[in-house]
Every structure is written in C-alpha cells, then in structure tokens.
CSV table of C-alpha atoms in Angstrom, one decimal:
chain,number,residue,atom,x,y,z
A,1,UNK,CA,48.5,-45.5,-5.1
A,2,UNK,CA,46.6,-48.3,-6.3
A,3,UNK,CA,46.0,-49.0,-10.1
A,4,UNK,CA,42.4,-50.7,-11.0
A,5,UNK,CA,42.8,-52.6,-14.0
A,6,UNK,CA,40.2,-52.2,-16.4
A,7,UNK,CA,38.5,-55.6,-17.4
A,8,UNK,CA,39.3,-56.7,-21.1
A,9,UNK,CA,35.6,-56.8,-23.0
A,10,UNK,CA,34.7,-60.4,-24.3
A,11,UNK,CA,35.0,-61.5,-27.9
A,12,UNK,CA,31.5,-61.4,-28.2
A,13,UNK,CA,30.5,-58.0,-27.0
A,14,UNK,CA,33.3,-56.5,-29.2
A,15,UNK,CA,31.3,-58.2,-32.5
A,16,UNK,CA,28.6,-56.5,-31.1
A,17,UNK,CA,30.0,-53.3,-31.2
A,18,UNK,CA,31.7,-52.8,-34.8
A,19,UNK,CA,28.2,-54.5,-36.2
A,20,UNK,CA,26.5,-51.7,-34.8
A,21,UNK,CA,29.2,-49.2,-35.8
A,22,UNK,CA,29.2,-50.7,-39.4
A,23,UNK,CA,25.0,-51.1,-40.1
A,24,UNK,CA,23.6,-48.3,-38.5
A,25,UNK,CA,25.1,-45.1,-40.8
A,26,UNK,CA,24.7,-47.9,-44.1
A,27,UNK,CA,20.5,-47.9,-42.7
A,28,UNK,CA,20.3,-43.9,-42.8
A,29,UNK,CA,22.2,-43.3,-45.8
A,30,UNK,CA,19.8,-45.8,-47.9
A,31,UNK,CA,17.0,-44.2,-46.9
A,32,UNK,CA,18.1,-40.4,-46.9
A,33,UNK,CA,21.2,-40.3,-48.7
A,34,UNK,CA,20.5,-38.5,-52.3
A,35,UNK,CA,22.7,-40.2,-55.2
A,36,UNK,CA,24.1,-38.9,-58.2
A,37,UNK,CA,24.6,-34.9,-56.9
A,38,UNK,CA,20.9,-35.0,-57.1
A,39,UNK,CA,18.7,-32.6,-54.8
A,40,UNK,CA,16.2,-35.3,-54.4
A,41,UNK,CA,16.0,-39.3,-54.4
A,42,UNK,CA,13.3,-39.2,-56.9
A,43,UNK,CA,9.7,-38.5,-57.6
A,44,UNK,CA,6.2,-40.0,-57.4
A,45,UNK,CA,4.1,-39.2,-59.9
A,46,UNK,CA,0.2,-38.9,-60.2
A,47,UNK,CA,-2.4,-37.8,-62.6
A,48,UNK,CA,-3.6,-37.2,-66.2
A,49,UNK,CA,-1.7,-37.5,-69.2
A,50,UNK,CA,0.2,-33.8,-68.9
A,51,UNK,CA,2.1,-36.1,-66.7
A,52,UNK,CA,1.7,-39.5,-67.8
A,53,UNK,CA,4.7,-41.4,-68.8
A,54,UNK,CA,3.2,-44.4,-70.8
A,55,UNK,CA,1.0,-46.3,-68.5
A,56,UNK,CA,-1.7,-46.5,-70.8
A,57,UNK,CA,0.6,-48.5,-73.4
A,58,UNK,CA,0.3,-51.6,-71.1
A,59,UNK,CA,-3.7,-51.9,-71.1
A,60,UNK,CA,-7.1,-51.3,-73.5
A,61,UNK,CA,-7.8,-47.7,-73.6
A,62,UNK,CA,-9.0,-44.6,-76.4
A,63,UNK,CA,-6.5,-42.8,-74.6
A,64,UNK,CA,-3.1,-43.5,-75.9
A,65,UNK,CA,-0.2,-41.8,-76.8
A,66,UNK,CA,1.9,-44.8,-78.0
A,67,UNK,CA,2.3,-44.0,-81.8
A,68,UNK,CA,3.9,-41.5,-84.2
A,69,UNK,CA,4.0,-38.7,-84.0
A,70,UNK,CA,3.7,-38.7,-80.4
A,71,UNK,CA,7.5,-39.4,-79.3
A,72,UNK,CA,9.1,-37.7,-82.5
A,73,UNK,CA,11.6,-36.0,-80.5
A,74,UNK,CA,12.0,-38.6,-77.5
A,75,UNK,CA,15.2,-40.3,-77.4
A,76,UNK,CA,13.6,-43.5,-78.1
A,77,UNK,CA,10.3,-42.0,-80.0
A,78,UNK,CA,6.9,-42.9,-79.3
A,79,UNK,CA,6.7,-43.9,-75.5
A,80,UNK,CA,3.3,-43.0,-74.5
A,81,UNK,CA,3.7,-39.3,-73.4
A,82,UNK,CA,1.3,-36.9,-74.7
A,83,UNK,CA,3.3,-34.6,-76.4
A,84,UNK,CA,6.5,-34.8,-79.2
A,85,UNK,CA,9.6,-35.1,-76.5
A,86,UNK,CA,9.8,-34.9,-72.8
A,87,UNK,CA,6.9,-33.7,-70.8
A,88,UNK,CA,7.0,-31.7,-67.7
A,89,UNK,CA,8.2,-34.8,-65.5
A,90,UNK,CA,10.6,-35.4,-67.3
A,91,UNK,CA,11.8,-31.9,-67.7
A,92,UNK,CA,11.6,-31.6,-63.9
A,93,UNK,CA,13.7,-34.3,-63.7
A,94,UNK,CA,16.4,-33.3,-66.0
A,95,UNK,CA,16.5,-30.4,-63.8
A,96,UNK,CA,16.5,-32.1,-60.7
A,97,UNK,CA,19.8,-34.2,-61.9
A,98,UNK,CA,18.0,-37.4,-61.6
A,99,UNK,CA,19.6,-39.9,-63.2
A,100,UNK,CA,17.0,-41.6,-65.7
A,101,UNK,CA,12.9,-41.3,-66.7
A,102,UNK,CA,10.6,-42.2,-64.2
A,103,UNK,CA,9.5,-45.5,-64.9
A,104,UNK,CA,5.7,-46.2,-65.6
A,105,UNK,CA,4.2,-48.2,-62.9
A,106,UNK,CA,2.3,-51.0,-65.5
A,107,UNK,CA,5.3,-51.3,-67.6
A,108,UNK,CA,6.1,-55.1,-66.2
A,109,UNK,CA,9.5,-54.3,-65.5
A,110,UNK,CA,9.2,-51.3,-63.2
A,111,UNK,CA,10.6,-53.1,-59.9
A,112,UNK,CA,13.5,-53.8,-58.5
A,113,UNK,CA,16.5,-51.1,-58.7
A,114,UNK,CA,14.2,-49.4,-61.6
A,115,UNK,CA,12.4,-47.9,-59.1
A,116,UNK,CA,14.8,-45.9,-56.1
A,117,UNK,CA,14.4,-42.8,-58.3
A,118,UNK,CA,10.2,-43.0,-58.5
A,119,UNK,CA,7.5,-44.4,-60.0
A,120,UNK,CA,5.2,-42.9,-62.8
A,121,UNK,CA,1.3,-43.5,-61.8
A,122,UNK,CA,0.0,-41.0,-63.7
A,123,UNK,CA,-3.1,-42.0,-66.5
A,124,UNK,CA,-4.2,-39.9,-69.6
A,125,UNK,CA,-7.8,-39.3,-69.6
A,126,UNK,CA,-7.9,-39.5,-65.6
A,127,UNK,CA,-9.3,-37.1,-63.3
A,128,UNK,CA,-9.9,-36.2,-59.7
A,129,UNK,CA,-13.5,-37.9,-60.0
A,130,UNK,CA,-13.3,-41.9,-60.5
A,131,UNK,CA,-15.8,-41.3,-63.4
A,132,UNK,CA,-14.1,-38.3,-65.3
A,133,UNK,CA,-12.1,-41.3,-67.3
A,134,UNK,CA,-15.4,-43.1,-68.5
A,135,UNK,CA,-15.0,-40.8,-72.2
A,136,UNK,CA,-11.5,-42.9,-72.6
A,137,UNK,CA,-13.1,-46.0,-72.1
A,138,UNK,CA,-10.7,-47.0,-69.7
A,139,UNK,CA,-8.0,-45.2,-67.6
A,140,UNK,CA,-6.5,-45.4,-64.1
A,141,UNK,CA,-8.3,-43.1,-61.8
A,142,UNK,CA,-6.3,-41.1,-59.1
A,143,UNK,CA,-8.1,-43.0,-56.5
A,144,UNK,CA,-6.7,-46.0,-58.0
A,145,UNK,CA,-3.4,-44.9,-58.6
A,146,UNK,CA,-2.6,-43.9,-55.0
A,147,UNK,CA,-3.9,-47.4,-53.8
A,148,UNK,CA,-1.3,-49.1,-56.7
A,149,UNK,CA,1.2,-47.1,-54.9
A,150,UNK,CA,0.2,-48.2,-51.8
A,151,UNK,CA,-0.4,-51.7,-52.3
A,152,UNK,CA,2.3,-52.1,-55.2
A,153,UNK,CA,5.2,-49.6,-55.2
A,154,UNK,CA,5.8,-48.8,-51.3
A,155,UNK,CA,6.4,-52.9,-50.2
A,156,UNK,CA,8.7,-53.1,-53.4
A,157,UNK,CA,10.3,-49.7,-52.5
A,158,UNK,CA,11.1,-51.1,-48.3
A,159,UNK,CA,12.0,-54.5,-50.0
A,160,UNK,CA,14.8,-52.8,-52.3
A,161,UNK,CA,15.8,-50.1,-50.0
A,162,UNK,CA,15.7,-52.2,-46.7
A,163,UNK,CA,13.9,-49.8,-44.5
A,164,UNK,CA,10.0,-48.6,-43.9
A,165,UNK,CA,8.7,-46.4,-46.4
A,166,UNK,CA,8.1,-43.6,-43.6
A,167,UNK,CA,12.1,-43.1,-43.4
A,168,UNK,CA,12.4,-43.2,-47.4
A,169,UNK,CA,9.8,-41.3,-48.4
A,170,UNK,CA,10.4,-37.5,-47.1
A,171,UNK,CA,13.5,-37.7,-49.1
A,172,UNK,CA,11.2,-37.7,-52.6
A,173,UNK,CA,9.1,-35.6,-54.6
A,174,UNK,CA,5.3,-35.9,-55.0
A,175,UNK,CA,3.8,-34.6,-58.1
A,176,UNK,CA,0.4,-34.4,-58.5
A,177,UNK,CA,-0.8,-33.1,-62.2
A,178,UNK,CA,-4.9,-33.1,-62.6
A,179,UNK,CA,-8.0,-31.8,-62.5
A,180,UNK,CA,-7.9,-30.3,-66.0
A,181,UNK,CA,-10.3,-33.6,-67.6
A,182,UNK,CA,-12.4,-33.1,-64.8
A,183,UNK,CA,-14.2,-30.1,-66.2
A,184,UNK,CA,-13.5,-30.6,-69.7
A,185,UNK,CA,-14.3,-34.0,-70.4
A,186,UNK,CA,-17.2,-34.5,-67.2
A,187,UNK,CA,-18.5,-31.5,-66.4
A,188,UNK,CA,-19.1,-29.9,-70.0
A,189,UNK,CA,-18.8,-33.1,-72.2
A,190,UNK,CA,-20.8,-35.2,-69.8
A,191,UNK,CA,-23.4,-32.5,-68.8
A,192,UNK,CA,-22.3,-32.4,-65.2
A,193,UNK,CA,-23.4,-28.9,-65.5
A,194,UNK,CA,-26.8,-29.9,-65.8
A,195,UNK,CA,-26.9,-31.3,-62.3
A,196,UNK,CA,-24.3,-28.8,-61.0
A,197,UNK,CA,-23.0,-25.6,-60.7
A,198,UNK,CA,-19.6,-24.7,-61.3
A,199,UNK,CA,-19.2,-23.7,-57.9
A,200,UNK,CA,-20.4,-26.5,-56.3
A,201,UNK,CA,-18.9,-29.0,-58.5
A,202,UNK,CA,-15.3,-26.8,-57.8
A,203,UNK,CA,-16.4,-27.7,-54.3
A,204,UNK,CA,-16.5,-31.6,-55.0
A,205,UNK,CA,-13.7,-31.7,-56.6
A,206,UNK,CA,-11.2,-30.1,-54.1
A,207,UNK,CA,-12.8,-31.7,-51.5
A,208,UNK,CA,-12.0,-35.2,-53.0
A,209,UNK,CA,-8.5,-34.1,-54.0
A,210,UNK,CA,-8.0,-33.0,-50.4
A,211,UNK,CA,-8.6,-36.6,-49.1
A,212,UNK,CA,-6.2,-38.0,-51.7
A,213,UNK,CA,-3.1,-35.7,-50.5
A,214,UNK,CA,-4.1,-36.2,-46.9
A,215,UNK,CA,-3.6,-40.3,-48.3
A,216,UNK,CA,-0.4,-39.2,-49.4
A,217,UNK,CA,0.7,-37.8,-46.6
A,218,UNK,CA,-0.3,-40.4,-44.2
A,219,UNK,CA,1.6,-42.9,-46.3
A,220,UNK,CA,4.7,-40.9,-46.0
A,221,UNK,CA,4.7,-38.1,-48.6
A,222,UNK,CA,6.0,-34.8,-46.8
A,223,UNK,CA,7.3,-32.9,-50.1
A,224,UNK,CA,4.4,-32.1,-52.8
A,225,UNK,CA,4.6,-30.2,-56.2
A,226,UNK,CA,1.3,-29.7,-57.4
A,227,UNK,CA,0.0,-28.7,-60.8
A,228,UNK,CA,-2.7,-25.3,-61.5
A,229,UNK,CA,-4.8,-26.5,-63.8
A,230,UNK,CA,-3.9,-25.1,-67.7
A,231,UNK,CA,-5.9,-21.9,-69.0
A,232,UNK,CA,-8.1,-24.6,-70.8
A,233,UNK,CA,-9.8,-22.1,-72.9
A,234,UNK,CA,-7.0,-21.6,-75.2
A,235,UNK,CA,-7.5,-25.4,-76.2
A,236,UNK,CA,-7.3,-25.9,-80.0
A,237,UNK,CA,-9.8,-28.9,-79.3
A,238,UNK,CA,-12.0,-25.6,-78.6
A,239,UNK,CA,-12.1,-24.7,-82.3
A,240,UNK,CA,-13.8,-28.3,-83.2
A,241,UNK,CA,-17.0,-28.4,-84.3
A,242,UNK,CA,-18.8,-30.3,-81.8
A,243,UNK,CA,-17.1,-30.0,-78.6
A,244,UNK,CA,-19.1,-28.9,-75.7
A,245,UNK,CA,-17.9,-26.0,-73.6
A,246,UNK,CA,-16.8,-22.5,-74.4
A,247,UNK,CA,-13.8,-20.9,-73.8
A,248,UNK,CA,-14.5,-18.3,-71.9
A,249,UNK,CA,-16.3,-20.7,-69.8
A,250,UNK,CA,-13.1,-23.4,-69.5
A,251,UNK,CA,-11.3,-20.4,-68.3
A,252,UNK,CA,-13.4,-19.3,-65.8
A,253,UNK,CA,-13.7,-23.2,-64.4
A,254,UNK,CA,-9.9,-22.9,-64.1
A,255,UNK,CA,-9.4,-20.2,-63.0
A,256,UNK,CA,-12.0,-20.9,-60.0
A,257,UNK,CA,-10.6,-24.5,-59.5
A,258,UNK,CA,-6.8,-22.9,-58.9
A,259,UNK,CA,-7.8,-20.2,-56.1
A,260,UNK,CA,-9.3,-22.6,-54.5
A,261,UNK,CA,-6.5,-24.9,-54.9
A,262,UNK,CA,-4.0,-23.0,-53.5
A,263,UNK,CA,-6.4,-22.4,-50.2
A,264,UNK,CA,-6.1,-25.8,-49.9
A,265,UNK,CA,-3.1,-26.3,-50.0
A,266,UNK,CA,-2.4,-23.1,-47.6
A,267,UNK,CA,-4.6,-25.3,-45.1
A,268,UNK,CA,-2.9,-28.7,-45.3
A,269,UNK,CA,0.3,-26.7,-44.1
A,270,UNK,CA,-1.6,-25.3,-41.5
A,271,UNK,CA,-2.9,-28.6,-40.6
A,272,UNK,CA,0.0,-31.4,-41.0
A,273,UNK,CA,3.0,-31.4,-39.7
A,274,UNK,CA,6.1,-30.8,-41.9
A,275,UNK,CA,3.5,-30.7,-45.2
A,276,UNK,CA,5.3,-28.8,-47.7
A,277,UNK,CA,4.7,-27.8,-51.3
A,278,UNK,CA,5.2,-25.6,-54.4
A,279,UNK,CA,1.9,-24.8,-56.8
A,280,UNK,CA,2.9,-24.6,-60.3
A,281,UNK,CA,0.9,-22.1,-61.7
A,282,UNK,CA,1.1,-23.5,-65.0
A,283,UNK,CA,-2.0,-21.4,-65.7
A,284,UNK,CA,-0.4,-18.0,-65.7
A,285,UNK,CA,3.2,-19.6,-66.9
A,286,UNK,CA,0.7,-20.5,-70.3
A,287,UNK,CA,-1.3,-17.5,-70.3
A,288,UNK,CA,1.5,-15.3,-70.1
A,289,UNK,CA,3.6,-16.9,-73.1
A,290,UNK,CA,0.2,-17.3,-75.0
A,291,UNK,CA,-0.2,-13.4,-75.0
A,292,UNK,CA,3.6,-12.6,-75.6
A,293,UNK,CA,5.2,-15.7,-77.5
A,294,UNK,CA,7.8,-13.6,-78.8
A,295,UNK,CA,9.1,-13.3,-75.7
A,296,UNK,CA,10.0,-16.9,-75.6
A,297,UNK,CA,10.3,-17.7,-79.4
A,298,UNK,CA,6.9,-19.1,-80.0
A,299,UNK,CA,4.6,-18.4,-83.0
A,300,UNK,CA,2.1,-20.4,-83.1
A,301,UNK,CA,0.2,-20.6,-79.8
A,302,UNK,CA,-3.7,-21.7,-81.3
A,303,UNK,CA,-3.3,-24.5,-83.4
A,304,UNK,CA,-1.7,-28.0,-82.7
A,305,UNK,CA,1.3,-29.2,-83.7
A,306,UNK,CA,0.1,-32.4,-85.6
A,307,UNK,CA,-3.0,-33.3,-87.6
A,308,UNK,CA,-5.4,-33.9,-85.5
A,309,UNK,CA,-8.6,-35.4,-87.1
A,310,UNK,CA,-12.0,-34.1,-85.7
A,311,UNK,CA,-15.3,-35.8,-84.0
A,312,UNK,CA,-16.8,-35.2,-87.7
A,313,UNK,CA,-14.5,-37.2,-89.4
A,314,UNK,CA,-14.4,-39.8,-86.8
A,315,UNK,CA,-11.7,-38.9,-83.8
A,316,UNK,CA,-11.6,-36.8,-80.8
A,317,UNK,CA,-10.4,-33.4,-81.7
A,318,UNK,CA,-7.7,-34.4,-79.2
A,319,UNK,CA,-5.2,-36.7,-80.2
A,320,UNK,CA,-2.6,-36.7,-83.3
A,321,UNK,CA,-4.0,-38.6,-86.1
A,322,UNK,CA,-1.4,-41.9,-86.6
A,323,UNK,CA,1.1,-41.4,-88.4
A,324,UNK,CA,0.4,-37.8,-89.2
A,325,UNK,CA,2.6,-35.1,-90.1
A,326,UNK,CA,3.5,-32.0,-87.7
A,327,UNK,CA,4.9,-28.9,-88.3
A,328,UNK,CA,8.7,-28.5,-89.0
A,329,UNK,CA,9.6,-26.6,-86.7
A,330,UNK,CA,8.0,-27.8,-83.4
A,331,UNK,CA,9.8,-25.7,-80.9
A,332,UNK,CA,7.5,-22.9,-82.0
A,333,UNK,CA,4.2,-24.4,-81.2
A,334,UNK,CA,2.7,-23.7,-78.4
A,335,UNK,CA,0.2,-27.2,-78.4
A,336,UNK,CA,1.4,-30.6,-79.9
A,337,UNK,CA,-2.5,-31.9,-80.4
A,338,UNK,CA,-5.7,-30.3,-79.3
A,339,UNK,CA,-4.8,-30.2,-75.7
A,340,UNK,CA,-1.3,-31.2,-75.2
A,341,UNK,CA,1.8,-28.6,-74.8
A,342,UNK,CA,4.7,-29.4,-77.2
A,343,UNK,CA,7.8,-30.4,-75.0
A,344,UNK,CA,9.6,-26.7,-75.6
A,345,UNK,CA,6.5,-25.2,-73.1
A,346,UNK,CA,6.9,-27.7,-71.0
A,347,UNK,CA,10.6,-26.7,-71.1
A,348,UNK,CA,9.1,-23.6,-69.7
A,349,UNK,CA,7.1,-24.9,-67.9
A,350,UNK,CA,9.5,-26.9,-65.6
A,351,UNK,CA,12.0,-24.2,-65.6
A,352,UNK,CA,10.2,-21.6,-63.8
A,353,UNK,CA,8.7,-24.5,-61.4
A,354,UNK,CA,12.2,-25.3,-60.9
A,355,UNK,CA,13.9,-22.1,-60.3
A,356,UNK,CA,11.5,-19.0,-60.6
A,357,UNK,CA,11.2,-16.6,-57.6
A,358,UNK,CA,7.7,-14.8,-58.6
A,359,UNK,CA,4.6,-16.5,-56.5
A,360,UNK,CA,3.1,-15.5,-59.8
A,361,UNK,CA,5.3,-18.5,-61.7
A,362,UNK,CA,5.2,-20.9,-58.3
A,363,UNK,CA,3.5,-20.8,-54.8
A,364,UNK,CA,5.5,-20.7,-52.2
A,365,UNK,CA,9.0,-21.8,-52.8
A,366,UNK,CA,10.2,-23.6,-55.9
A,367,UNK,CA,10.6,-27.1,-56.8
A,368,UNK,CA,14.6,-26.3,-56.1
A,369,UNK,CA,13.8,-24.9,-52.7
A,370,UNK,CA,11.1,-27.5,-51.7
A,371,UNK,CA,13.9,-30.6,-52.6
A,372,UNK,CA,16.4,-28.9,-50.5
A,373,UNK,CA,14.0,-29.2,-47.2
C-alpha cells in the first residue's frame, strides 16, 4: 500500500492562519462583548432635562442646573442634573452595573475611552419640536442631538472600538426621555393652543418623534427605552401665579400623548426588524405614589423641595433659587423644584423600569429583559 505524503504548508500561509485565528474573536468581542458583569455595553441618551446629565453647563442658556442646591446629594454636588442626586439615568445605570455616569456629550472631554459605556445628549428645556426650547433661550433640540450623535459620537465610537457602529450599537441602550416641555412650555405657554388643538398638535408631535426613532434605528439603535411623559398636572410650577395651563388640562395632554405613544411604538415593532423596546410609564409609576406616598415613604408630594422663586418676583416657577435652602429631609419629597422629581422617585422610578413585571409599571418587557436580548 502506498502512503501519500501530505505536503508541509509554507511559512507564509501558516502566519496567515494564527493571524486569523488571533484577530477575528478579539473583533467580535469589542464590539459585543459586555464588560464589567454588565447586562449592557452602555446607553445613549436623549432628551429634556429629566434626563440631562449637564450638557447645558458647557454653553449660554436660562436653563441650567449647574448650582447649589441642585447636586446636594451627588457625589460630586452640583453637576447640571435637574434634581438633588442621581436622576433616572443614572439610577438606570446603577442598576444596569455600568461602571461610571454617562458622560455629557459637550463636556470637552467626553471622547476617547470616556465614552464605550454611552454618551449623554440629552438638553433641559428641549423638546420634540425644534422650537419648544425657544422659552430657555437656548437648548439642544432632539433634532440636533441625534445629528451630534451621528456626526460626533458614532465616528469617535468605530475609532475607539475599531469596528462600524452597526456591529457596536445593538449591544447598547437607547433612552429617549421627552415630550413633557413640549406641551407645557409650547403649547400652553406659547399659545400653541391658539392655532391647534390638542389632538392635532398630539398628532405633530408623535409623528416627528416617529421620524427621530426611525433615525435611530437606521443608524444602528435596535434596543430603545422610552419615557411616558410625567402626569404634568401635579406640577408645583402649577400653583404659580402666572403660569399658563391648568392641571387638569396638562393631565389630559399627557395622558393623550402616552396612548398614542405606546401605538407607536407597537407599530415600529411591527415595522422594523429586530426593533425592541420597553415604555416607562413613568406617568402611572408617579401617579400612583402621588395618591399613596405612604406606600413608599413619601410625604410631601405638591410642593418642591427647594425655594423656588416665582415669575412675580423675577424667576421661572421652575428652577431652585441659587443657593437656596431645601427641606431636611429630601427623601420624602416627591418634586425637587417646580417640575423636577427628587432623586428618591427617580429611585422608583428606575427600579420598576428596571425590574417590574406589571405593563402597568413598563410596556412590554423591562429594561432588564430588553438588555438581555
């Protein structure tokens, strides 16, 4: 019987080999691989200042957050979040096992390794609509933050991950927090109500938020956590002299805007491919503690935390006055200023995103479920 050797392979071709053994599993795990025993890589983060992180520290605007006693509680006090500690983002976060704050995108140093884990675009005083912001002067719309992720963020994100942002990007979360300015500080304080109803401007203003999660999408995002809006009407701002808009009418523009939210959001599942998501319905969540805060050690659920000084006497009826005092014992408000939660709801807030099993809490899996797709 005759043996055939088998011819040695050349020096060359066996490089060739162990180089493609060695760089192809180091290319999937940058892009999928989730560090730190987190259940995601990170988040990407857009909308108003319920989720804002501090980018309106690093530019002229009426809408800041960057002073005491905003940041009492945060590690490293005032940071430009609109509430005393951590907001929901943050909260989420901590849940999620990330391993630091989500950067803001205009702080100068947000690049590099700072941001593998997400970047912050969120604005206070932004909305849906590119005009809703015009009351603060100046804010970055939604429209404009998804083009400063697209233009900004993803070619730094490929450049420090090595690899297209289409592999990278199902592996984070995209949270999208507005809507709520849009009908408090446009349609009632503007007048938009003189021009339209509140049906048809609820019609404007999911239609344009559709285009902006289909932009999303066809960047890259595949898993979306998406904020109700708040039951407005309970807004201490409400009890200001001056301010336009009743509560009983805030309410019902909320509650109208988040039915036809989650529609929406039902039809972009439908309609694109591996689209998933989970509604926070931070409107019953806040309702629901509002009319039982015993239930959840709150007391005080109507008036803010801080002194907040009122369109009469020269502010906004929104924001903290600087340097003011707050209550001592924070944890039990339900509202920091005249719109803002205090970071113990958004504690519960992110909690039940995170890990409750009623639809009632979150639509239709959690934040957990959705980062473990």
């Amino acid at each position: 019987m005759r043996y055939h050797s088998l011819k040695q392979p050349s020096k060359q071709v066996v490089f060739l080999y162990l180089s493609l053994f060695v760089c192809l599993p180091l290319s999937i795990s940058i892009c999928n691989f989730a560090e730190d025993g987190a259940a995601t890589r990170g988040m990407f983060v857009f909308g108003s200042s319920l989720v804002d992180n501090g980018n309106n520290n690093f530019f002229e605007s009426r809408a800041k957050a960057d002073y005491l006693p905003y940041g009492i509680d945060f590690p490293n006090g005032p940071s430009g979040r609109f509430t005393n500690g951590k907001n929901v983002v943050d909260l989420l976060g901590d849940q999620l096992k990330l391993p630091s704050f989500i950067p803001p995108s205009k702080d100068p140093s947000t690049k590099g390794s700072k941001i593998v884990h997400g970047v912050n675009h969120a604005s206070g005083s932004s909305g849906i609509l590119d005009d809703t912001g015009s009351v603060a002067g100046n804010v970055i719309g939604l429209s404009q933050q998804i083009r400063d992720f697209e233009e900004e963020t993803l070619p730094e994100l490929e450049a420090e991950l090595g690899c297209k942002s289409s592999e990278s990007l199902p592996s984070y979360l995209f949270v999208v927090g507005v809507g709520g300015n849009d009908y408090m500080f446009n349609y009632f304080v503007r007048r938009s109500y003189l021009q339209f109803g509140l049906e048809a401007f609820t019609r404007t203003l999911i239609a344009s938020l559709a285009q902006k999660l289909q932009k999303l999408y066809s960047l890259g995002g595949r898993k979306f956590v998406v904020m109700s809006i708040n039951p407005l009407g309970y807004s201490p701002v409400l009890n200001r002299p001056n301010f336009i808009g009743s509560p009983r009418a805030l309410s019902q523009a909320a509650q109208i805007y988040n039915v036809q939210l989650k529609i929406l959001l039902d039809a972009l599942k439908r309609s694109m491919p591996d689209f998933n998501f989970a509604l926070v319905n931070t409107y019953n969540i806040m309702t629901n503690i509002i009319q039982n805060p015993a239930s959840t050690g709150f007391e005080d659920t109507r008036n803010p935390c801080c002194k907040v000084t009122s369109q009469i006497q020269g502010g906004n009826g929104v924001l903290c006055e600087r340097g003011g005092e707050t209550s001592a014992n924070r944890a039990r408000n339900v509202f920091f200023d005249g719109l803002h939660p205090t970071e113990a709801l958004n504690f519960q807030i992110a909690s039940k995103a995170y890990a409750s099993t009623l639809e009632f809490d979150v639509y239709p899996i959690n934040v957990r479920q959705l980062a473990q797709l």
